[in-house]
Short mmCIF file of C-alpha atoms and ligand atoms in Angstrom, two decimals:
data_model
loop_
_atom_site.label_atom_id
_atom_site.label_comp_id
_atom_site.label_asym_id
_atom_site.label_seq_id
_atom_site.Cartn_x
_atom_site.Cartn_y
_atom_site.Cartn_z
CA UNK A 188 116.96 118.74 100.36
CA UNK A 189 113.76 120.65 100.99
CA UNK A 190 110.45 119.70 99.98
CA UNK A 191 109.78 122.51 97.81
CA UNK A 192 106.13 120.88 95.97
CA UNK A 193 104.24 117.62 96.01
CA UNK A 194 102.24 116.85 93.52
CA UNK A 195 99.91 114.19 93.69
CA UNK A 196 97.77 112.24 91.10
CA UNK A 197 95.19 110.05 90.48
CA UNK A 198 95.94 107.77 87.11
CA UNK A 199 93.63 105.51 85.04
CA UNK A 200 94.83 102.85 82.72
CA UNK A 201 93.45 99.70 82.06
CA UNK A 202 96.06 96.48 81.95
CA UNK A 203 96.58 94.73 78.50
CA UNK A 204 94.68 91.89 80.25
CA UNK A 205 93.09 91.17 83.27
CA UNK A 206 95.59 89.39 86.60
CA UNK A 207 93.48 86.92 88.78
CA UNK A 208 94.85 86.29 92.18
CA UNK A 209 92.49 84.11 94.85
CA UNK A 210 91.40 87.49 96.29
CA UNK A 211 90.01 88.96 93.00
CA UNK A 212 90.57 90.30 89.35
CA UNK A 213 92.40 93.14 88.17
CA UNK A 214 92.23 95.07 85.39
CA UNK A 215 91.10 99.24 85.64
CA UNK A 216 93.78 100.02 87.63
CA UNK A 217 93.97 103.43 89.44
CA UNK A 218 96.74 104.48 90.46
CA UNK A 219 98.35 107.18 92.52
CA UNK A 220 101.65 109.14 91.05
CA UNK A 221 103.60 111.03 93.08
CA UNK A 222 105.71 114.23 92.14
CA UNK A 223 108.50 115.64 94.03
CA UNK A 224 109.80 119.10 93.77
CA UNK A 225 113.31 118.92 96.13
CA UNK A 226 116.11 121.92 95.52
CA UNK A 227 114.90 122.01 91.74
CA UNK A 228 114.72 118.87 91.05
CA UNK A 229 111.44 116.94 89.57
CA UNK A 230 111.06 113.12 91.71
CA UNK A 231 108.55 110.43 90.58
CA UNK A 232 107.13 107.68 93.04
CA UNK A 233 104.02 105.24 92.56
CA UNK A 234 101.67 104.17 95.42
CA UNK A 235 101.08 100.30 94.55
CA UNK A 236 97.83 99.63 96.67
CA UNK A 237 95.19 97.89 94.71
CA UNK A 238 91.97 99.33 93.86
CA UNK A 239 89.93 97.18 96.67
CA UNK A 240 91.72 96.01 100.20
CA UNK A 241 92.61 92.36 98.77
CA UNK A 242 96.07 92.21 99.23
CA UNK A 243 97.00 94.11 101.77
CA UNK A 244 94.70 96.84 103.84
CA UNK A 245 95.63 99.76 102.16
CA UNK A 246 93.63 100.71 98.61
CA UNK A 247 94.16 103.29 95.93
CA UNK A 248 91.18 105.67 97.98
CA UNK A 249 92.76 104.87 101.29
CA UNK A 250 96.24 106.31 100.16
CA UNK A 251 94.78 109.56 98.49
CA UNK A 252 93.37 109.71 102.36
CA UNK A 253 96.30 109.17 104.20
CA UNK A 254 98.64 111.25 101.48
CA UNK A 255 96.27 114.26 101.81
CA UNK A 256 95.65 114.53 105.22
CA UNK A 257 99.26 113.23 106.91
CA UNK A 258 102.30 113.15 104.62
CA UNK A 259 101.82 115.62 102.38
CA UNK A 260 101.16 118.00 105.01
CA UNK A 261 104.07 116.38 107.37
CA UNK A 262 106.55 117.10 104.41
CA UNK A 263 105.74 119.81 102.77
CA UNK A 264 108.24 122.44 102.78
CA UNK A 265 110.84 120.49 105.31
CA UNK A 266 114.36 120.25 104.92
CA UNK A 267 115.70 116.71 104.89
CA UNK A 268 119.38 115.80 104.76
CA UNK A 269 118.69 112.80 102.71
CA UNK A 270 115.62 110.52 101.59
CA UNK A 271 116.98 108.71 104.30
CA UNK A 272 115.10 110.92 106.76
CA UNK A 273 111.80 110.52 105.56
CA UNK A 274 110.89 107.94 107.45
CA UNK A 275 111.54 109.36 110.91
CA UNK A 276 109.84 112.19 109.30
CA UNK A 277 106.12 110.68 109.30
CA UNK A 278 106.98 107.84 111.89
CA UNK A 279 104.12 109.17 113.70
CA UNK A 280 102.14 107.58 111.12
CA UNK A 281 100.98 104.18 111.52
CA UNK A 282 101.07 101.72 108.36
CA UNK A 283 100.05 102.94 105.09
CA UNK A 284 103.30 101.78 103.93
CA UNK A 285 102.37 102.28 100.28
CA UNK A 286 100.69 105.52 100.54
CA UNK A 287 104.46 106.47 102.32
CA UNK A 288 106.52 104.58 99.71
CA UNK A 289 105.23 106.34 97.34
CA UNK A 290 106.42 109.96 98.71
CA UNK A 291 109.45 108.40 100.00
CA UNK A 292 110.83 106.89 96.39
CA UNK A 293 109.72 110.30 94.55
CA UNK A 294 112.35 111.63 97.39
CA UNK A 295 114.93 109.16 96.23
CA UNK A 296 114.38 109.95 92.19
CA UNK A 297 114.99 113.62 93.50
CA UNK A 298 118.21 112.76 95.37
CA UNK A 299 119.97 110.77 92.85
CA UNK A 300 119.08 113.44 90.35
CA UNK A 301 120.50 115.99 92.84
CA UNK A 302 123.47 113.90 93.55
CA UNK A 303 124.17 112.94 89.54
CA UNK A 304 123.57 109.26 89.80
CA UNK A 305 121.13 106.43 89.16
CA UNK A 306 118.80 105.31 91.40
CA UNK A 307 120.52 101.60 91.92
CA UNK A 308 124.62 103.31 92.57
CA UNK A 309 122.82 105.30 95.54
CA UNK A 310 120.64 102.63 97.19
CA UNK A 311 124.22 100.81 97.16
CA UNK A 312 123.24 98.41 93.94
CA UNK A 313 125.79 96.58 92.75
CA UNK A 314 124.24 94.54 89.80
CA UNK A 315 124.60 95.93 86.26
CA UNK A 316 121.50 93.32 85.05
CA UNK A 317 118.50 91.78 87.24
CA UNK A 318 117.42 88.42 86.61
CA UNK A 319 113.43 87.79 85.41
CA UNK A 320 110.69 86.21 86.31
CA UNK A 321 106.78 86.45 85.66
CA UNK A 322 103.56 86.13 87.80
CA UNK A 323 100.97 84.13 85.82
CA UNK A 324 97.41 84.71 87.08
CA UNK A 325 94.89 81.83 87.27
CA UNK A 326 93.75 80.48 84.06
CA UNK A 327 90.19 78.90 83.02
CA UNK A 328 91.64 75.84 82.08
CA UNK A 329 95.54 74.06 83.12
CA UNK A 330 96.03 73.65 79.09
CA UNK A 331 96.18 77.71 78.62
CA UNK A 332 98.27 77.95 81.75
CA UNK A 333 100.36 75.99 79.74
CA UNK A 334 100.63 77.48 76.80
CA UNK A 335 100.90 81.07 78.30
CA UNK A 336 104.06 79.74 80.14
CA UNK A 337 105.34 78.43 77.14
CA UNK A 338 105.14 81.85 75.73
CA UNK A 339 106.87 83.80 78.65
CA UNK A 340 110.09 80.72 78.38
CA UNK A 341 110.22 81.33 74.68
CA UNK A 342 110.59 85.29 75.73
CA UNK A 343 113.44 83.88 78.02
CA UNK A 344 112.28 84.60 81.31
CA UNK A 345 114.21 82.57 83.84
CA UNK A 346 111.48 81.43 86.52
CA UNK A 347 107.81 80.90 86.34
CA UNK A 348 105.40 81.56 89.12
CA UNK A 349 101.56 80.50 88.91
CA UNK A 350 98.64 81.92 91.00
CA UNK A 351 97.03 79.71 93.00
CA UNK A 352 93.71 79.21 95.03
CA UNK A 353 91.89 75.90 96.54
CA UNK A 354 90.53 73.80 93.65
CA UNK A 355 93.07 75.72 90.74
CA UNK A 356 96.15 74.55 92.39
CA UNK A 357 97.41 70.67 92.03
CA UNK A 358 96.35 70.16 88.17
CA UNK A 359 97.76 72.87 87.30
CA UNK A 360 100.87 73.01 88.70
CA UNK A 361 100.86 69.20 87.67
CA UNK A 362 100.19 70.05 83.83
CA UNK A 363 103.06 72.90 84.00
CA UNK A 364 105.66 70.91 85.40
CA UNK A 365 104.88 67.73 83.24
CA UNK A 366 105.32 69.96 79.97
CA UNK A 367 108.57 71.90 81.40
CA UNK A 368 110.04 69.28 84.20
CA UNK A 369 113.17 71.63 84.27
CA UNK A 370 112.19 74.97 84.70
CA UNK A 371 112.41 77.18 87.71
CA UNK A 372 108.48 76.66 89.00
CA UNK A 373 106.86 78.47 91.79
CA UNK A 374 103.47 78.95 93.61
CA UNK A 375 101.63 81.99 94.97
CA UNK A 376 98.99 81.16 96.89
CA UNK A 377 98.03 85.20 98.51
CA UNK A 378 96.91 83.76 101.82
CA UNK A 379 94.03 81.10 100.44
CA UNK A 380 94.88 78.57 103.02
CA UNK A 381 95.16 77.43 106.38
CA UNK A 382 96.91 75.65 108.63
CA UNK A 383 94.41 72.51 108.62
CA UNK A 384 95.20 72.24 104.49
CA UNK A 385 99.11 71.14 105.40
CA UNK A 386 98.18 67.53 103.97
CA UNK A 387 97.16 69.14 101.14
CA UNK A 388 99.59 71.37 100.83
CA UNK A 389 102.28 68.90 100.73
CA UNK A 390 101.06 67.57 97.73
CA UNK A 391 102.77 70.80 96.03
CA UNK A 392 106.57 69.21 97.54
CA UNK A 393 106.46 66.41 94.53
CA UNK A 394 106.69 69.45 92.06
CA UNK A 395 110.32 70.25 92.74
CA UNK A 396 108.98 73.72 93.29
CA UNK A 397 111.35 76.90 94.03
CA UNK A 398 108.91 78.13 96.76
CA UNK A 399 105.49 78.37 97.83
CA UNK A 400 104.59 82.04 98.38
CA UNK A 401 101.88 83.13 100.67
CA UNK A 402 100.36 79.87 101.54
CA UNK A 403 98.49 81.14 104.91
CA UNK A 404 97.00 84.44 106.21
CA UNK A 405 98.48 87.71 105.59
CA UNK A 406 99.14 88.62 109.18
CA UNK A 407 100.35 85.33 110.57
CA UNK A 408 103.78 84.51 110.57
CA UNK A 409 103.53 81.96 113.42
CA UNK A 410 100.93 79.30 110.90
CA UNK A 411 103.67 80.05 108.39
CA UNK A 412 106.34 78.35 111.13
CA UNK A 413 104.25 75.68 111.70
CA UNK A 414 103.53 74.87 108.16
CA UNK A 415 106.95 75.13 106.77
CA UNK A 416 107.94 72.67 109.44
CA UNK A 417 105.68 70.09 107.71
CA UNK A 418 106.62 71.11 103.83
CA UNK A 419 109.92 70.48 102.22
CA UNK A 420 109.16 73.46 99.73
CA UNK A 421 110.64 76.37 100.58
CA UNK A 422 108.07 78.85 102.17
CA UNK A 423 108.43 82.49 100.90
CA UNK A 424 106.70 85.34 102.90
CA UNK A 425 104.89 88.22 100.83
CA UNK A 426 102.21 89.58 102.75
CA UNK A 427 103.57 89.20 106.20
CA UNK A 428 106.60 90.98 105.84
CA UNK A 429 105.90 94.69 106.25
CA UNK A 430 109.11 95.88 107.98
CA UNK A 431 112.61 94.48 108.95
CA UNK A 432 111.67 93.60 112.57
CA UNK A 433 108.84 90.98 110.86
CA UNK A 434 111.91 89.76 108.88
CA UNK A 435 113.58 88.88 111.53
CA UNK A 436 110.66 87.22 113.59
CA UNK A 437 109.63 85.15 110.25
CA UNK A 438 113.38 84.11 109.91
CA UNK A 439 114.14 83.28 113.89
CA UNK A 440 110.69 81.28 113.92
CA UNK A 441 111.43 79.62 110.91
CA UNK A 442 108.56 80.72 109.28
CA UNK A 443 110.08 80.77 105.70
CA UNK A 444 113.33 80.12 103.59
CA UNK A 445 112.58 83.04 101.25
CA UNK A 446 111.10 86.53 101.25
CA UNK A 447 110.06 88.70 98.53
CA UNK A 448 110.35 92.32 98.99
CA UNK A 449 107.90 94.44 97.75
CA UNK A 450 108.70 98.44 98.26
CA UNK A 451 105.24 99.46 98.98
CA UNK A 452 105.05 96.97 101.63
CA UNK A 453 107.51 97.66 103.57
CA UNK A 454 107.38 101.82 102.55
CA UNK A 455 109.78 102.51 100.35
CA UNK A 456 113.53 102.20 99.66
CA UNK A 457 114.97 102.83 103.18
CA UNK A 458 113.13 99.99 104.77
CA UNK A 459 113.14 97.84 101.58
CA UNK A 460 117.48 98.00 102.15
CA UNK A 461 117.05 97.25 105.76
CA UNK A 462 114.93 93.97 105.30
CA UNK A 463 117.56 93.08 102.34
CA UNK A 464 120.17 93.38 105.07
CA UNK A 465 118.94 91.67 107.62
CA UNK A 466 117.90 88.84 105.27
CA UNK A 467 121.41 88.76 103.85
CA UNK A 468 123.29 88.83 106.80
CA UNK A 469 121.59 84.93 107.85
CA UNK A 470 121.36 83.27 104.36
CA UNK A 471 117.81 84.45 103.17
CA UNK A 472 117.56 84.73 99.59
CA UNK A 473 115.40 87.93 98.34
CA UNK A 474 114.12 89.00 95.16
CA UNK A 475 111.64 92.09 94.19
CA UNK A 476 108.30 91.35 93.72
CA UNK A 477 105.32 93.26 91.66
CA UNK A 478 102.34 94.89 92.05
CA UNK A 479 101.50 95.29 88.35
CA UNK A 480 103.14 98.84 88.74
CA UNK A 481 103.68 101.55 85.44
CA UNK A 482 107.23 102.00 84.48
CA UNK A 483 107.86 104.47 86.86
CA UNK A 484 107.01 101.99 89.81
CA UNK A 485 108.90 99.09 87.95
CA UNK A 486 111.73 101.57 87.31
CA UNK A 487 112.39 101.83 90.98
CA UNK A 488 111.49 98.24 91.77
CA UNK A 489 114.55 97.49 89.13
CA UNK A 490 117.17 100.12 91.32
CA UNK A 491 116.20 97.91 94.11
CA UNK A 492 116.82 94.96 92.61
CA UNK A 493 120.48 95.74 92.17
CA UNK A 494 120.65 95.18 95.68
CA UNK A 495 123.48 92.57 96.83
CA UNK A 496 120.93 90.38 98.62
CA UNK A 497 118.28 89.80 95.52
CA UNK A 498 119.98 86.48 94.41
CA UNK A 499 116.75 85.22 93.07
CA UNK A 500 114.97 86.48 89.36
CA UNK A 501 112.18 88.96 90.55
CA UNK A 502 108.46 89.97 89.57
CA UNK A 503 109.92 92.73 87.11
CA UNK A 504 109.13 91.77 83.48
CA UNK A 505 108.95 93.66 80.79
CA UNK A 506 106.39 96.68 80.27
CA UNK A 507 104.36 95.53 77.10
CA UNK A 508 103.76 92.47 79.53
CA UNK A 509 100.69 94.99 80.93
CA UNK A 510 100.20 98.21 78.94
CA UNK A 511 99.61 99.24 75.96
CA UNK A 512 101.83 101.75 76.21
CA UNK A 513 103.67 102.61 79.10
CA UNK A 514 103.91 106.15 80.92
CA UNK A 515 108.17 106.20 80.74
CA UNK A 516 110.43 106.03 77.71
CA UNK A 517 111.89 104.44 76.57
CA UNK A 518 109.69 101.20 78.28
CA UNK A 519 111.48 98.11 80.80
CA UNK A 520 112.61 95.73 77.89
CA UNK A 521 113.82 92.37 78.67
CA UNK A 522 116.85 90.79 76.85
CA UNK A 523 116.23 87.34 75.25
CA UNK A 524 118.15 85.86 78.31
CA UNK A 525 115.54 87.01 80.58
CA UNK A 526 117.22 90.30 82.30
CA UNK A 527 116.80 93.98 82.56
CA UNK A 528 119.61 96.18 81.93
CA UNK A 529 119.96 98.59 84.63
CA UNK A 530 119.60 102.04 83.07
CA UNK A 531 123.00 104.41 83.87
CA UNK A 532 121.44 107.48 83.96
CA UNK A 533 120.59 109.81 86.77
CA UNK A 534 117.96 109.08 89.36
CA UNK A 535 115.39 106.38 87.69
CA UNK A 536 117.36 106.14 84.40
CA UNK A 537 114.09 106.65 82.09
CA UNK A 538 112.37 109.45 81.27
CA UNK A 539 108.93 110.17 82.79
CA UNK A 540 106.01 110.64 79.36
CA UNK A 541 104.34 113.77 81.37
CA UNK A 542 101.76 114.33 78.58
CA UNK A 543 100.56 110.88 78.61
CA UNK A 544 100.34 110.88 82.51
CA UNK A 545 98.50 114.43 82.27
CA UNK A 546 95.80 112.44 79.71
CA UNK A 547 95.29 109.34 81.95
CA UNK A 548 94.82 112.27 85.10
CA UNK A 549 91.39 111.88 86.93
CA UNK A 550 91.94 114.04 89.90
CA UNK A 551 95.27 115.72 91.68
CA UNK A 552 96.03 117.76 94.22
CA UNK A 553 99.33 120.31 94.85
CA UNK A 554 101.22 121.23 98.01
CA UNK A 555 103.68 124.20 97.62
CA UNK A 556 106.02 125.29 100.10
CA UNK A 557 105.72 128.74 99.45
CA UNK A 558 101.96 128.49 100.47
CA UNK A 559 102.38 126.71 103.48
CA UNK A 560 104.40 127.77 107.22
CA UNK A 561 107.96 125.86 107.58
O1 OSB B 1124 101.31 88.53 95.42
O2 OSB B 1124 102.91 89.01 94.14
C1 OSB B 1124 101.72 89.13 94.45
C2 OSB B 1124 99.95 91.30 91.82
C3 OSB B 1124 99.05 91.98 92.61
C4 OSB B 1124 99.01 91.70 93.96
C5 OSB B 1124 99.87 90.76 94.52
C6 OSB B 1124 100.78 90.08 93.73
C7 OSB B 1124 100.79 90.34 92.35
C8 OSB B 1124 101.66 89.64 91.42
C9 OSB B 1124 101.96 90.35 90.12
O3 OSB B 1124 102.07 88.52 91.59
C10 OSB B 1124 103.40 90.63 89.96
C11 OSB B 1124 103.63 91.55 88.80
O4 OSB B 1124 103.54 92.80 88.97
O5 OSB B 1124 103.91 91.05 87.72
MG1 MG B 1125 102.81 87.37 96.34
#
């Protein structure tokens, strides 16, 4: 495959409502898009970093930064044998696994497309269907937590998970699971505690909850160890995990039961697979979370999903969920038993709405081989 263009974007589009995590609110999102050209064939990836450095370091102005300078002019016009070989391809760039996710998956689009598949048959999916879940933000009050959960159940989705931050955590959780004692429940705390709140933490074990995700700080795996030694709920690492070697140390210390895999995380689809693997081969459940991507991030996030290893219903819900209208047709619909059929057509499956990406367009910037030295 050779990098014949990239073509990268800079999206606005405000969400349907606005997410609140303990680090901050969402709701102008900009977002990066980018646009493979490889032996003819058009690619689509989506850079998922967040408009401030919340999360994770990386943001929507560090990407454009790192894209610009690094990858984009590390790939341009180089012949690859697969998408396989991107990663050795900018290795000599630290981090910025989103900014290199988002090349990376464009690359994968392009290949399947090239090779006449979907997306899921080449990663090695297996699953005609993925399992649902959604991420509810933090609510004003616990009584319209509740009632936006009973919502998402009466859409069918098959496992709940609830924001949560010091002083919006027990009562809420509390009301939730008193109105629905039998539904899959989880937490996501995005690092708001520390080690010294384990007593309080605990508290969350009487809510028969799936997992907590995220309790502790984003880089420590070790406070994760010694916390899920004195928690019965399952710990799931988010944050922490940015590659397969962290897998493994979170899963040798003990440091969790569960990880979520995220693909702009970990930087795209190759790594994504090898954390999958590693977590399959001892016993650790994974499912796909979300970073409140378009469709054409949630179309690849859904190709991953099919994955043997994601036995548990992911962050991948439906795209009316978060835009008014989405930029890939036709939009991620969700049956009434809370799944998403896996498209079967080549590469992601749905088609990309180029003149509604070229109206939400604030700035871009083109690389063409035939400009530029091999
Ligand atoms: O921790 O999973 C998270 C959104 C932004 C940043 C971090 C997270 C989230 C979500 C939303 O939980 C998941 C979604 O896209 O629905
Ligand atoms: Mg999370």
């Amino acid at each position: 495959m050779k990098i014949e263009s990239i073509t990268l974007r800079e999206i606005q589009k405000r969400l349907k409502s606005p997410f609140e995590t303990s680090f901050g609110t969402s709701h102008d999102r900009r977002i990066l898009l980018v646009e493979v050209v490889a032996d003819g064939v058009t690619g689509w990836g989506e850079v998922t970093a967040g408009e401030t450095p919340g999360y994770n370091a990386e943001t929507t102005e560090t990407a454009w930064h790192v894209l610009c300078d690094f990858l984009a002019p590390a790939s341009i016009g180089k012949e690859i044998g697969s998408a396989t070989d991107f990663p050795a391809l900018v290795g000599h760039i630290r981090g910025h696994e989103m900014a290199k996710s988002g090349l990376e998956n464009a690359l994968w689009d392009a290949e399947a497309q090239l090779r006449g598949v979907p997306l899921s048959n080449l990663l090695g999916g297996t699953l005609q269907e993925i399992a649902c879940g959604v991420s509810l933000g933090i609510r004003e009050t616990p009584q319209s937590l509740v009632r936006r959960v009973e919502e998402e159940l009466q859409s069918g989705y098959q496992r709940i998970k609830l924001k949560i931050k010091p002083d919006k955590d027990l009562e809420y959780v509390a009301a939730v699971r008193k109105t629905f004692p039998d539904i899959r429940l989880s937490v996501d705390a995005n690092s708001a505690y520390r080690l010294q709140d384990a007593e309080h933490l605990r508290k969350l074990d009487q809510f028969n909850l799936l997992m907590m995700e995220q309790p502790l700080n984003w880089d420590d795996i070790y406070a994760h160890s010694q916390l899920q030694a004195q928690v019965q709920t399952a710990i799931c690492l988010d944050e922490c995990i940015h590659n397969a070697r962290h897998a493994l140390t979170a899963i040798e210390l003990k440091a969790c039961r569960i990880i979520n895999i995220k693909l702009g995380r970990v930087g795209g689809h190759a790594e994504a697979r090898e954390v999958q693997g590693v977590c399959r081969e001892r016993g650790i459940p994974v499912w796909c979370g979300g970073m409140l991507e378009t469709g054409i991030g949630r179309a690849h996030n859904i190709a991953m999903s099919t994955l043997p290893g994601f036995t548990l219903p992911g962050d991948v819900s439906a795209s009316k969920r978060y835009w008014e209208e989405d930029i890939i047709e036709p939009e991620v619909e969700v049956t009434s038993r809370g799944t998403i059929r896996v498209p079967t057509g080549v590469g992601l499956g749905y088609a990309v709405r180029r003149d509604r990406i070229e109206r939400l367009t604030v700035r871009r910037n083109v690389w063409s081989a035939q400009l530029t030295a091999v």
